[in-house]
Coordinates of C-alpha atoms and ligand atoms in Angstrom, one line a residue:
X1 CA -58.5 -41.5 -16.6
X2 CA -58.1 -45.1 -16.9
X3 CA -56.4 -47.3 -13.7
X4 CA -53.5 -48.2 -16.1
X5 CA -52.7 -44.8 -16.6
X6 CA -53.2 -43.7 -12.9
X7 CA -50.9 -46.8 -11.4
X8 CA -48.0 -46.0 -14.5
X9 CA -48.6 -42.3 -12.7
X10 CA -48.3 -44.2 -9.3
X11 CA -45.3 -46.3 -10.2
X12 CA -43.4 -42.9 -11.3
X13 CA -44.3 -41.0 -8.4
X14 CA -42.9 -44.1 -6.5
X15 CA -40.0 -44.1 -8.0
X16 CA -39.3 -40.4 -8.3
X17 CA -39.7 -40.3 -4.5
X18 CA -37.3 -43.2 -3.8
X19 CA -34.4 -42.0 -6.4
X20 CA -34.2 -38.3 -7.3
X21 CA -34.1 -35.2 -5.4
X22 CA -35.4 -32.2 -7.3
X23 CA -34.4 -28.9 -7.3
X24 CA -35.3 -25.9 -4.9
X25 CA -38.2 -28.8 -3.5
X26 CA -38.6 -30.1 0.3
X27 CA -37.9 -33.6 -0.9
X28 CA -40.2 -34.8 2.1
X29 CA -43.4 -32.7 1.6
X30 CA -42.9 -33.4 -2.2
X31 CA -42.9 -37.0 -2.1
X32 CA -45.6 -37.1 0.4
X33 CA -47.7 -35.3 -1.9
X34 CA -46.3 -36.7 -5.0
X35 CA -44.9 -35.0 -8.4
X36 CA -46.7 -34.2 -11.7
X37 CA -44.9 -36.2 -14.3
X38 CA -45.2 -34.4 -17.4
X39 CA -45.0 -36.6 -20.5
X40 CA -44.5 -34.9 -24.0
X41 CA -45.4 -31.1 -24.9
X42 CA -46.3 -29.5 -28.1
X43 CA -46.5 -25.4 -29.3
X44 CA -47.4 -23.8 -25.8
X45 CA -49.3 -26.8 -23.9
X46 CA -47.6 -29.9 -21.6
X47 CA -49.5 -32.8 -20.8
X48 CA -48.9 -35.0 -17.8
X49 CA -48.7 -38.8 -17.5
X50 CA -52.9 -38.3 -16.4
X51 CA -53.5 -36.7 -19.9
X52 CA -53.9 -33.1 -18.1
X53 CA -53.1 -30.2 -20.2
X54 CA -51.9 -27.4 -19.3
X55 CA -51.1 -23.9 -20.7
X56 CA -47.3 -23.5 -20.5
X57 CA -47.2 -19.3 -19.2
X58 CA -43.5 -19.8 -18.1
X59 CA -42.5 -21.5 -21.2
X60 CA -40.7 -23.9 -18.9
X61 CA -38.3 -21.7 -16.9
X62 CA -38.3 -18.9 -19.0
X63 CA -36.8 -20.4 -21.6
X64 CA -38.9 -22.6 -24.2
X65 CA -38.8 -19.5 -26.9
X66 CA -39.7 -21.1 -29.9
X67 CA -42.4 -23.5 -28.2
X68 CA -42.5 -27.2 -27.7
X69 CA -42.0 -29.6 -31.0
X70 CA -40.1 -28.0 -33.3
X71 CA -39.5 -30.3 -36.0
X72 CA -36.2 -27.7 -37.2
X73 CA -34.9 -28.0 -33.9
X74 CA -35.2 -31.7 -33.3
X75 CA -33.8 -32.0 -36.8
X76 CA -31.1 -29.9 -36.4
X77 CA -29.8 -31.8 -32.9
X78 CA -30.5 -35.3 -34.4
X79 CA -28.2 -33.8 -37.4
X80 CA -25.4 -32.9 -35.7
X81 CA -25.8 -36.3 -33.3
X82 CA -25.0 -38.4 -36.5
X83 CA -22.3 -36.1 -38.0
X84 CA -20.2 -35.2 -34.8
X85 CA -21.8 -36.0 -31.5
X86 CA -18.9 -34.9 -29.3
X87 CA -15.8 -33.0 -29.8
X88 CA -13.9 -30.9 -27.9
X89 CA -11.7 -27.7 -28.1
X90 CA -9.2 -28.3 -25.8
X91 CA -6.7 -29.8 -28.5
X92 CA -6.7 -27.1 -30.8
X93 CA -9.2 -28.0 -32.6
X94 CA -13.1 -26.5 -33.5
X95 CA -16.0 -27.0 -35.4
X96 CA -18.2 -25.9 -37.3
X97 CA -21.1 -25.8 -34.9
X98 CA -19.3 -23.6 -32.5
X99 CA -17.5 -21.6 -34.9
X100 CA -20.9 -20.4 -37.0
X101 CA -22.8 -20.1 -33.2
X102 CA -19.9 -17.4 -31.8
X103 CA -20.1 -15.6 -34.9
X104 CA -24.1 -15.4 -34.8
X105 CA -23.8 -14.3 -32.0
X106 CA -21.1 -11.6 -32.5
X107 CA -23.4 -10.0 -35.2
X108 CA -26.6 -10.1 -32.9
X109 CA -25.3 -9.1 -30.0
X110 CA -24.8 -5.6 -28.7
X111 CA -22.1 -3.5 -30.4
X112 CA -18.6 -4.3 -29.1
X113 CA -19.5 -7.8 -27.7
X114 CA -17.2 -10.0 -30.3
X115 CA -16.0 -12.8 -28.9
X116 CA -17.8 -15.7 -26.5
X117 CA -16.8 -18.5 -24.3
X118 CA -19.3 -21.5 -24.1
X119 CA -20.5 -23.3 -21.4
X120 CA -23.7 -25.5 -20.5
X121 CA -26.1 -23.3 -18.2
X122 CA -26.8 -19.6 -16.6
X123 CA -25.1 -20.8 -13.6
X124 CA -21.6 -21.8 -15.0
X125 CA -21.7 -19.2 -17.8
X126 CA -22.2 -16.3 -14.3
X127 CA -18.7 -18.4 -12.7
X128 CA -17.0 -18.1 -15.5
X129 CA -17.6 -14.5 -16.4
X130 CA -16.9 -13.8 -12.3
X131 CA -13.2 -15.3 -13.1
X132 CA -12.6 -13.8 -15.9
X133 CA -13.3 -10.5 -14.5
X134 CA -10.9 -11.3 -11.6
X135 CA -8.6 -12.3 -14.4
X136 CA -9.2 -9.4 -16.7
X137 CA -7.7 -7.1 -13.3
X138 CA -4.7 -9.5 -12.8
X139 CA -3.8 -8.9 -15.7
X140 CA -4.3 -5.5 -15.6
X141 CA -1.6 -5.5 -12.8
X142 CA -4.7 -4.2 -10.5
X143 CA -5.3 -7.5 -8.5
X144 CA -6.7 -5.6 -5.4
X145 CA -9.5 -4.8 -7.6
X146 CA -11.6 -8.1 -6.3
X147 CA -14.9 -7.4 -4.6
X148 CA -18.1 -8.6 -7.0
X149 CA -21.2 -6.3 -6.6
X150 CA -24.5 -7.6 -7.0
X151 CA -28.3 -6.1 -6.4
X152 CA -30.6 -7.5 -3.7
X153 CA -33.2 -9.8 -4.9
X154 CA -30.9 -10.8 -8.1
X155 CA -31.0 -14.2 -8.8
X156 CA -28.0 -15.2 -10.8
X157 CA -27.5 -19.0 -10.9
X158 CA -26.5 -21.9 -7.7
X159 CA -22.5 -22.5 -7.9
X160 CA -21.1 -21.3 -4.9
X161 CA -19.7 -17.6 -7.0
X162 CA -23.1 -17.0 -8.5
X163 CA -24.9 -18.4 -5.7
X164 CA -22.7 -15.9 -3.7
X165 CA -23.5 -13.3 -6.6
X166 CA -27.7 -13.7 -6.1
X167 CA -29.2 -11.1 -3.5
X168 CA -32.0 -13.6 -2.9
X169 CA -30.9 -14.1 0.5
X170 CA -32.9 -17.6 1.4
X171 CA -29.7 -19.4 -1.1
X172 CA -27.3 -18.5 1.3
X173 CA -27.3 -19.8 5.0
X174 CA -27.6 -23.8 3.5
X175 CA -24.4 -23.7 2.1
X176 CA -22.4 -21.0 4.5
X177 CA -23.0 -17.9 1.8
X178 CA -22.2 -15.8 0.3
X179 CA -18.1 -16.1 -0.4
X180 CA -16.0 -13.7 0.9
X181 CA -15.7 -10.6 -1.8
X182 CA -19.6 -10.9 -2.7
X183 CA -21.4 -7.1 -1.5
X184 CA -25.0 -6.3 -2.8
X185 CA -26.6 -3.1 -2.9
X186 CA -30.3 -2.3 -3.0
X187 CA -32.4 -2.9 -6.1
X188 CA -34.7 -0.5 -8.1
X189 CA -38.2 -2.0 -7.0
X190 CA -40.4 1.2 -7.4
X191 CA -43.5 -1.1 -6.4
X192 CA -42.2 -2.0 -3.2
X193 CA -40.3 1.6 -2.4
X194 CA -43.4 2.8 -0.2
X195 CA -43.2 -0.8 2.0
X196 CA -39.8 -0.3 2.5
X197 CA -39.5 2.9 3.7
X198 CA -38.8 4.8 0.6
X199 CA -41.6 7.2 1.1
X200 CA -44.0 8.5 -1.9
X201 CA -41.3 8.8 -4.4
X202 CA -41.9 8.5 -8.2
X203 CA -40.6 6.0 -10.1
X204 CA -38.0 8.6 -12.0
X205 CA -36.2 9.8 -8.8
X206 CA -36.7 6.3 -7.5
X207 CA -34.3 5.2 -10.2
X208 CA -31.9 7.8 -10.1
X209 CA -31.8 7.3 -5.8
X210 CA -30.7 3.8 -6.3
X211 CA -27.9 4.0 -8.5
X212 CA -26.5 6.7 -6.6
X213 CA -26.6 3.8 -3.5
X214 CA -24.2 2.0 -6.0
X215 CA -22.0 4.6 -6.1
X216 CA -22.3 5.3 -2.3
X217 CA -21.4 1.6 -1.9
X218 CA -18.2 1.8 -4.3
X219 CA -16.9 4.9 -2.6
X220 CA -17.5 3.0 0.6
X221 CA -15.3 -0.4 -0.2
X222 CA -12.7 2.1 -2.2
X223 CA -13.3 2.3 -6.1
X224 CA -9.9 0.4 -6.1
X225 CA -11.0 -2.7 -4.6
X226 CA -14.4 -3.2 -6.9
X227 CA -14.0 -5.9 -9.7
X228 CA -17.4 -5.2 -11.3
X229 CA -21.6 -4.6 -10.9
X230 CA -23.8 -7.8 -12.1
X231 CA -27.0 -7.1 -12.6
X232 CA -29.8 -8.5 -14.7
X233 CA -31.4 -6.2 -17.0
X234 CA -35.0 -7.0 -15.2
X235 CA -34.7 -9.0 -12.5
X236 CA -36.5 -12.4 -13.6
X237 CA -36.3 -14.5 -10.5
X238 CA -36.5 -12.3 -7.7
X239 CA -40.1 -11.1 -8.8
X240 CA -40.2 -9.7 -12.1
X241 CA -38.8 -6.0 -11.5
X242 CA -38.7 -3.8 -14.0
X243 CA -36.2 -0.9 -13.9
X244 CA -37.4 2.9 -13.9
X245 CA -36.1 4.4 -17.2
X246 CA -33.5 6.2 -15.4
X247 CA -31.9 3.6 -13.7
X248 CA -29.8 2.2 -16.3
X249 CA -28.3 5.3 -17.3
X250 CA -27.2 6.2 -13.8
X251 CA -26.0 2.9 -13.3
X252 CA -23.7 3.0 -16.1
X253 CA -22.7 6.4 -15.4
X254 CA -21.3 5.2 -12.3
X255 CA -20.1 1.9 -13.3
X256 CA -17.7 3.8 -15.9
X257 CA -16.7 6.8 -13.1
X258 CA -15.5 4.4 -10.9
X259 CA -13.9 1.8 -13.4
X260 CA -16.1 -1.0 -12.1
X261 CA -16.9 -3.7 -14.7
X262 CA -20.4 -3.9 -16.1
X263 CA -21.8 -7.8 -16.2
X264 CA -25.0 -7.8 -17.7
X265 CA -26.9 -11.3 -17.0
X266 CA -29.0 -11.9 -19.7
X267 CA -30.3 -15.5 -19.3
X268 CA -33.8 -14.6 -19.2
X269 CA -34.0 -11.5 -20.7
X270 CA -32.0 -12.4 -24.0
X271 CA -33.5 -13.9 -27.2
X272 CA -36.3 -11.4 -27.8
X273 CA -38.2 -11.9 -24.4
X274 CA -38.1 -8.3 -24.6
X275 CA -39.0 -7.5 -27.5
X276 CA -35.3 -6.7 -28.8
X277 CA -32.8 -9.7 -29.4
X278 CA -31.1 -8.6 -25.6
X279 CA -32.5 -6.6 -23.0
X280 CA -29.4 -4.6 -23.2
X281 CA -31.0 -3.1 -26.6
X282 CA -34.3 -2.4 -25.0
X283 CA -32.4 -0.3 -22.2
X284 CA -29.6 1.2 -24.2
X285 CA -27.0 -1.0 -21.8
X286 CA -23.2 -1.0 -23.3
X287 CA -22.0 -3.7 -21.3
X288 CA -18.6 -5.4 -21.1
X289 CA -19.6 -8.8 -20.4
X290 CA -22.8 -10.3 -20.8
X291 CA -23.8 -13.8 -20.0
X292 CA -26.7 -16.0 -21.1
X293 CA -28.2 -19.4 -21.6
X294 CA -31.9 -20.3 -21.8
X295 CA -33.3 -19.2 -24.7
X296 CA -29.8 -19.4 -26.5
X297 CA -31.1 -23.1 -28.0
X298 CA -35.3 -22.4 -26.5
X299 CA -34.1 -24.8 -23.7
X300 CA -33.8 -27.8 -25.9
X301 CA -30.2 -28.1 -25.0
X302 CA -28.0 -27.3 -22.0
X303 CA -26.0 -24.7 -23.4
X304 CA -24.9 -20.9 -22.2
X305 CA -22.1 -18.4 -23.1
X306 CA -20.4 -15.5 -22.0
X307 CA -19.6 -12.5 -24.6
X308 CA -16.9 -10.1 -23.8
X309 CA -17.1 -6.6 -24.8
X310 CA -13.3 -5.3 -26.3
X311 CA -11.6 -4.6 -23.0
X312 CA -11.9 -8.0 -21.5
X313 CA -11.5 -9.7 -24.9
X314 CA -8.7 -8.3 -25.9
X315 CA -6.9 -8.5 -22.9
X316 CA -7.1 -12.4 -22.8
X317 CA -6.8 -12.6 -26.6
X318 CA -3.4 -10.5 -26.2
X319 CA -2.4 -12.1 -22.7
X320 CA 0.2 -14.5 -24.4
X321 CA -0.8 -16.9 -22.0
X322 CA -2.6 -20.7 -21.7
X323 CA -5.8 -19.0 -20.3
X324 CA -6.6 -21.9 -17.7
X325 CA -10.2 -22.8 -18.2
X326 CA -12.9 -24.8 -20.1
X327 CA -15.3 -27.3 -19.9
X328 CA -15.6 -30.7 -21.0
X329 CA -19.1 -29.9 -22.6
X330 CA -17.9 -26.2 -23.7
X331 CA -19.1 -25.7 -27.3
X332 CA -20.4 -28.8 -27.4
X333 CA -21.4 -29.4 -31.3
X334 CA -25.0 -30.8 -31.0
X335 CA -25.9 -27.7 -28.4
X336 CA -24.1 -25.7 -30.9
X337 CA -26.1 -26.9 -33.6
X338 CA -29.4 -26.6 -32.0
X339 CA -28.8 -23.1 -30.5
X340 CA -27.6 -21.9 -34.4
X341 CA -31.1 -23.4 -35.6
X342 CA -32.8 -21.7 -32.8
X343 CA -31.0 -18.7 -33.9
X344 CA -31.7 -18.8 -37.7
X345 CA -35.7 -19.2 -37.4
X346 CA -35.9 -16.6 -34.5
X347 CA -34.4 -14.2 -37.5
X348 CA -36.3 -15.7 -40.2
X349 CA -39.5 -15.5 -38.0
X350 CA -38.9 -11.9 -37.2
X351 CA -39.5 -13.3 -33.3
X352 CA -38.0 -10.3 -31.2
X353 CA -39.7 -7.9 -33.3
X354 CA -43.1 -9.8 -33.3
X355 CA -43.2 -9.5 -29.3
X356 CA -41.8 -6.1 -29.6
X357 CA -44.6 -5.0 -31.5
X358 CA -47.2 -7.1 -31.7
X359 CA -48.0 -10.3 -29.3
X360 CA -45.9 -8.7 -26.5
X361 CA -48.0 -5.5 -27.0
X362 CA -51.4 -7.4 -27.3
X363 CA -50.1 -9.6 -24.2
X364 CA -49.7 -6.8 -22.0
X365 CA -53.2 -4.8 -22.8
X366 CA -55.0 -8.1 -22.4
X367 CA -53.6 -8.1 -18.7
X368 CA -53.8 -4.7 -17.7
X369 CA -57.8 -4.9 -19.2
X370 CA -58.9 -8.0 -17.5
X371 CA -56.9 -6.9 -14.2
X372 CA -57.2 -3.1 -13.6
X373 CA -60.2 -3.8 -11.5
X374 CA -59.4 -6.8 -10.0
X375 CA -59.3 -6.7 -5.8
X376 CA -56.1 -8.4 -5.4
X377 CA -54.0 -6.7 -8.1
X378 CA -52.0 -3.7 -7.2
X379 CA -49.8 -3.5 -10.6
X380 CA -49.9 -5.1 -13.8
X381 CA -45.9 -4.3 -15.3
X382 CA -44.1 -5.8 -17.5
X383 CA -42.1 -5.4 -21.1
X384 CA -42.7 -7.7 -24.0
X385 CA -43.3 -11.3 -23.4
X386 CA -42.6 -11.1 -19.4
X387 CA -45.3 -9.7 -17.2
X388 CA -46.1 -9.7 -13.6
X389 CA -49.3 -9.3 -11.5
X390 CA -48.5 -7.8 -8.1
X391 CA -51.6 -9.4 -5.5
X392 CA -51.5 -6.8 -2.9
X393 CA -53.4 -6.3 0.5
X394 CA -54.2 -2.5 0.2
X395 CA -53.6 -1.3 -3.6
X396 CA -53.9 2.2 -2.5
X397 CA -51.1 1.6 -0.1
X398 CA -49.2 -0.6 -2.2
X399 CA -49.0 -2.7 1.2
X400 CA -47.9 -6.2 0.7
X401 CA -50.0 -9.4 2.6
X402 CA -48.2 -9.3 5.8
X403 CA -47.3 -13.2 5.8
X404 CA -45.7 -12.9 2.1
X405 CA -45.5 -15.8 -0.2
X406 CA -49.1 -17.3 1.1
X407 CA -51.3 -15.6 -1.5
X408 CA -49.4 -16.2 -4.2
X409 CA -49.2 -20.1 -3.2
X410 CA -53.0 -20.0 -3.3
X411 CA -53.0 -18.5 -6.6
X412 CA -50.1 -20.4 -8.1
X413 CA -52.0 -23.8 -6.6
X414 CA -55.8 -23.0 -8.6
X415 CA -53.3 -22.0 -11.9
X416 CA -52.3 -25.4 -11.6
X417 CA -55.8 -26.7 -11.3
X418 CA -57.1 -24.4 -13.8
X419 CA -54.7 -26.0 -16.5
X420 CA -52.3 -22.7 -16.5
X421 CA -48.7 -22.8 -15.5
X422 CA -47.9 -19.5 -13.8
X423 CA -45.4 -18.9 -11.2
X424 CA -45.6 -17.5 -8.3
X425 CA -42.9 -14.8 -6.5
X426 CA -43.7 -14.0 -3.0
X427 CA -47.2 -12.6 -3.7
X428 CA -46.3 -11.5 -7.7
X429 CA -47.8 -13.8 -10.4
X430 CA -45.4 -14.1 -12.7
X431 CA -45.7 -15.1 -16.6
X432 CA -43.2 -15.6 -19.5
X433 CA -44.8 -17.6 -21.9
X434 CA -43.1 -19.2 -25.3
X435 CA -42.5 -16.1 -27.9
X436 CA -44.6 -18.2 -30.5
X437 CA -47.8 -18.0 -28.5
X438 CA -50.8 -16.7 -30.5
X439 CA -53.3 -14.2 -29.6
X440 CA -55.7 -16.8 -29.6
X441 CA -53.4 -18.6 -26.5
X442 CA -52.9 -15.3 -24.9
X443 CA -56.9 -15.0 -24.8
X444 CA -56.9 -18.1 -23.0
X445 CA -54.0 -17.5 -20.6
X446 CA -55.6 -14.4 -20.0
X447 CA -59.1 -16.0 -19.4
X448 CA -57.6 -18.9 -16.9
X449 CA -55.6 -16.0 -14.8
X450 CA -58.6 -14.4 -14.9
X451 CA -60.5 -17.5 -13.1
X452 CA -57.9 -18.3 -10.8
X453 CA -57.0 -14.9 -9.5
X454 CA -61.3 -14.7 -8.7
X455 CA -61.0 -17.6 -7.0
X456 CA -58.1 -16.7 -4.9
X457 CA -60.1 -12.9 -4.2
X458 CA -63.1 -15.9 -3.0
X459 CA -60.9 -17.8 -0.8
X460 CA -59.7 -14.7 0.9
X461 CA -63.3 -13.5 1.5
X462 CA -62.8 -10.3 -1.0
X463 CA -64.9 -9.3 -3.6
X464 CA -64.8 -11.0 -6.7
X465 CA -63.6 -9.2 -9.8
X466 CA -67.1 -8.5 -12.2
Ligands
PXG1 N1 -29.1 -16.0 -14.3 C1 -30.4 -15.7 -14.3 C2 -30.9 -14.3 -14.6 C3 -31.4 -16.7 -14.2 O1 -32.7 -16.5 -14.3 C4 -29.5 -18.3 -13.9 C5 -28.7 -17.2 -14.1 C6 -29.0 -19.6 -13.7 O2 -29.1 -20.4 -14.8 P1 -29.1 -22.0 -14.7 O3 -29.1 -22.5 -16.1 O4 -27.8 -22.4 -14.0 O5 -30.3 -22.4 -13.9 C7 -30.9 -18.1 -14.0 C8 -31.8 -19.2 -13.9 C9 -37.4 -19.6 -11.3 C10 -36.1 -20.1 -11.8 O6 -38.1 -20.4 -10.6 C11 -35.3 -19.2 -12.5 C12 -34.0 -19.7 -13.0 C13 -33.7 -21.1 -12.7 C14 -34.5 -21.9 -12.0 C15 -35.7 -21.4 -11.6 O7 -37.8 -18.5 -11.6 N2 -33.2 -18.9 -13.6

């Protein structure tokens, strides 16, 4: 590394820390121990302003599906910049950027999901689909039907209604959390079950238990006051979980018993992650609104939609009424334009089906090979192109560390070193990489996991994995 490149590294730091506060970050520690400025990125690897390289496992946040530089993409955006950089659709008026992106998306997704409202990320897409159920009741003539339900551990975006909608309960106290109307009821996290009481139970039952808890909870508040569920198809942030094959049939079940609107947040799990183009596909979930935003354009524009199934849709499109809501930036053409691009080569590629049945398969076999033996690892799980490694205290026990979060900060710290960017929930490594990595760059995300979990086994005085 040459001084110039350090002090330009310096001078950014310096700067960073005197004008912008990041995101979920202790401003002070952060600055006191100054950020990583990453610089350009290309297929699955960034680089940062030291010339580091690092192996991108979370594709960003979850999002980055079709890699870094994509020449189609960048074309596509710089496209639509010259032709029609801004336009609303306030005044009547459309384009057609938006109008061939809602009706891509109407043939891909799910059957019955045919009509979308745009807006610009996972956050304000979960607001808007919270009032358009409350909207949906009005109109319905059922306005005591109000109260949002929500799982623990979901995480579903930072506005104050989706905020109030995640079950992560550390968003909350900050800003006075959750709203009134906002209930959660426990979530499906079979690997956890025995920690929290749940006993020796199989993953089946496990399942089946839970979603009867939804139901307990709806008879509990009165089926007449319950707007609608939210839930994501596998919880992304809150730690990976994946849902026992009977859970989303019994959740459903209930959902339709009690006439309690299914929202299905898809903003990780959409765009093949899973193998499928949704995650609703992969578990067979009919929902009637779905949101979703990440991998809609591979994260190279701020853009996210909600799709309404017939009921919801057709109630608005039949309300004969100014439906009071939008977005400066809703639909905006050069998002548009990028997410349809994004859209056409995932199709062309075959993407969803390639991590369905091949580089999601191979990722998976690589992990549970170089893993099953490894001191620290309790559970390798995961579906397609997401997987998490559960670091565990007893494995026969399945007994978390007791100060939760420390391990995996270890872990997630030598990742960093190790030139791999994995992310770390409480003590569950989590990975997501882009859907175009090769098996080539899974070897090698495998190999540096494998390094960095040995060395976190060292630091904690356990054997080392042979
Ligand atoms: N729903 C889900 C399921 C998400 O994962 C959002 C909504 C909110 O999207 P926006 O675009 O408003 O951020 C998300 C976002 C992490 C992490 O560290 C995950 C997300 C965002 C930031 C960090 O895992 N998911």
């Amino acid at each position: 590394m040459t001084p110039t490149v350090h002090n330009q590294t310096r001078h950014w730091q310096a700067l960073d820390a005197a004008h912008h506060i990041h995101p979920f970050s202790d401003t002070a520690a952060l600055n006191k121990e100054g950020v990583r400025v990453i610089t350009s990125a290309d297929g699955v690897y960034l680089t940062d302003s030291e010339g580091k390289r690092l192996l991108d496992g979370m594709a960003g946040l979850w999002c980055v599906q079709l890699g870094y530089g994509n020449e189609e993409l960048a074309e596509a955006g710089a496209k639509a910049l010259r032709e029609l950089p801004y336009y609303n659709h306030f005044f009547k008026t459309s384009n057609p950027y938006t109008i061939d992106l809602a009706a891509k998306l109407a043939q891909l997704l799910p059957d019955g999901l045919d009509r979308v409202l745009f807006a610009n990320s996972g956050s304000e897409a979960n607001d808007t689909a919270l009032k358009l159920i409350r909207y949906y009741w009005n109109l319905q003539g059922r306005p005591q039907k109000k109260i949002h339900l929500s799982r623990e551990l979901s995480y579903h975006g930072v506005t104050m209604a989706a905020a109030s909608l995640s079950g992560l309960t550390p968003m909350h106290p900050q800003w006075d959390l959750p709203l009134a109307g906002f209930e959660k009821v426990p979530t499906c996290y079979w690997y956890g079950a025995k920690a929290a009481g749940y006993g020796d139970i199989g993953p089946a039952e496990f399942g089946e238990l839970i979603a009867a808890k939804l139901e307990e909870k709806i008879l509990e508040l009165g089926a007449d006051n319950v707007a609608s569920f939210s839930a994501e198809p596998i919880h992304g942030a809150g730690g990976l979980i994946f849902p026992p094959e009977t859970y989303w049939p019994a959740i459903q079940k209930v959902c339709r018993k009690h006439d309690v609107l299914l929202h299905v947040d898809e903003v990780i799990t959409g765009f093949g992650r899973t193998g499928n183009w949704f995650g609703s596909h992969t578990y067979g979930i009919a929902p009637d609104l779905m949101t979703m935003a990440k991998g809609l354009s591979s994260g190279y524009q701020p853009i996210s939609a909600v799709a309404l199934g017939e009921r919801v849709g057709n109630a608005i499109a039949t309300a004969n009424e100014e439906m009071v809501h939008g977005y400066t930036y809703s639909g905006h053409p050069v998002a548009c334009a990028v997410a349809l691009k994004n859209l056409e080569i995932m199709e062309r590629e075959g993407i969803p089906a390639r991590v369905g049945n091949d580089i999601g398969p191979y990722l998976q076999t690589a992990l549970r090979t170089a893993f099953a033996d490894h001191p620290l690892v309790g559970e390798v799980r995961g579906v397609g192109l997401l997987a998490a490694i559960e670091l565990v205290d007893d494995k026969a026990e399945r007994r978390f560390f007791p100060e939760i979060g420390t391990v995996g900060g270890i872990c997630r710290n030598h990742c960093f070193e190790q030139g791999l960017v994995m992310r770390a929930i409480r003590d569950t490594m989590v990975c997501s990489p882009p859907l175009t990595i090769t098996k080539p760059e899974v070897d090698e995300l495998v190999r540096l996991a494998k390094i960095c979990f040995d060395l976190t086994a060292e630091d904690l005085g356990r054997a080392k994995c042979s």
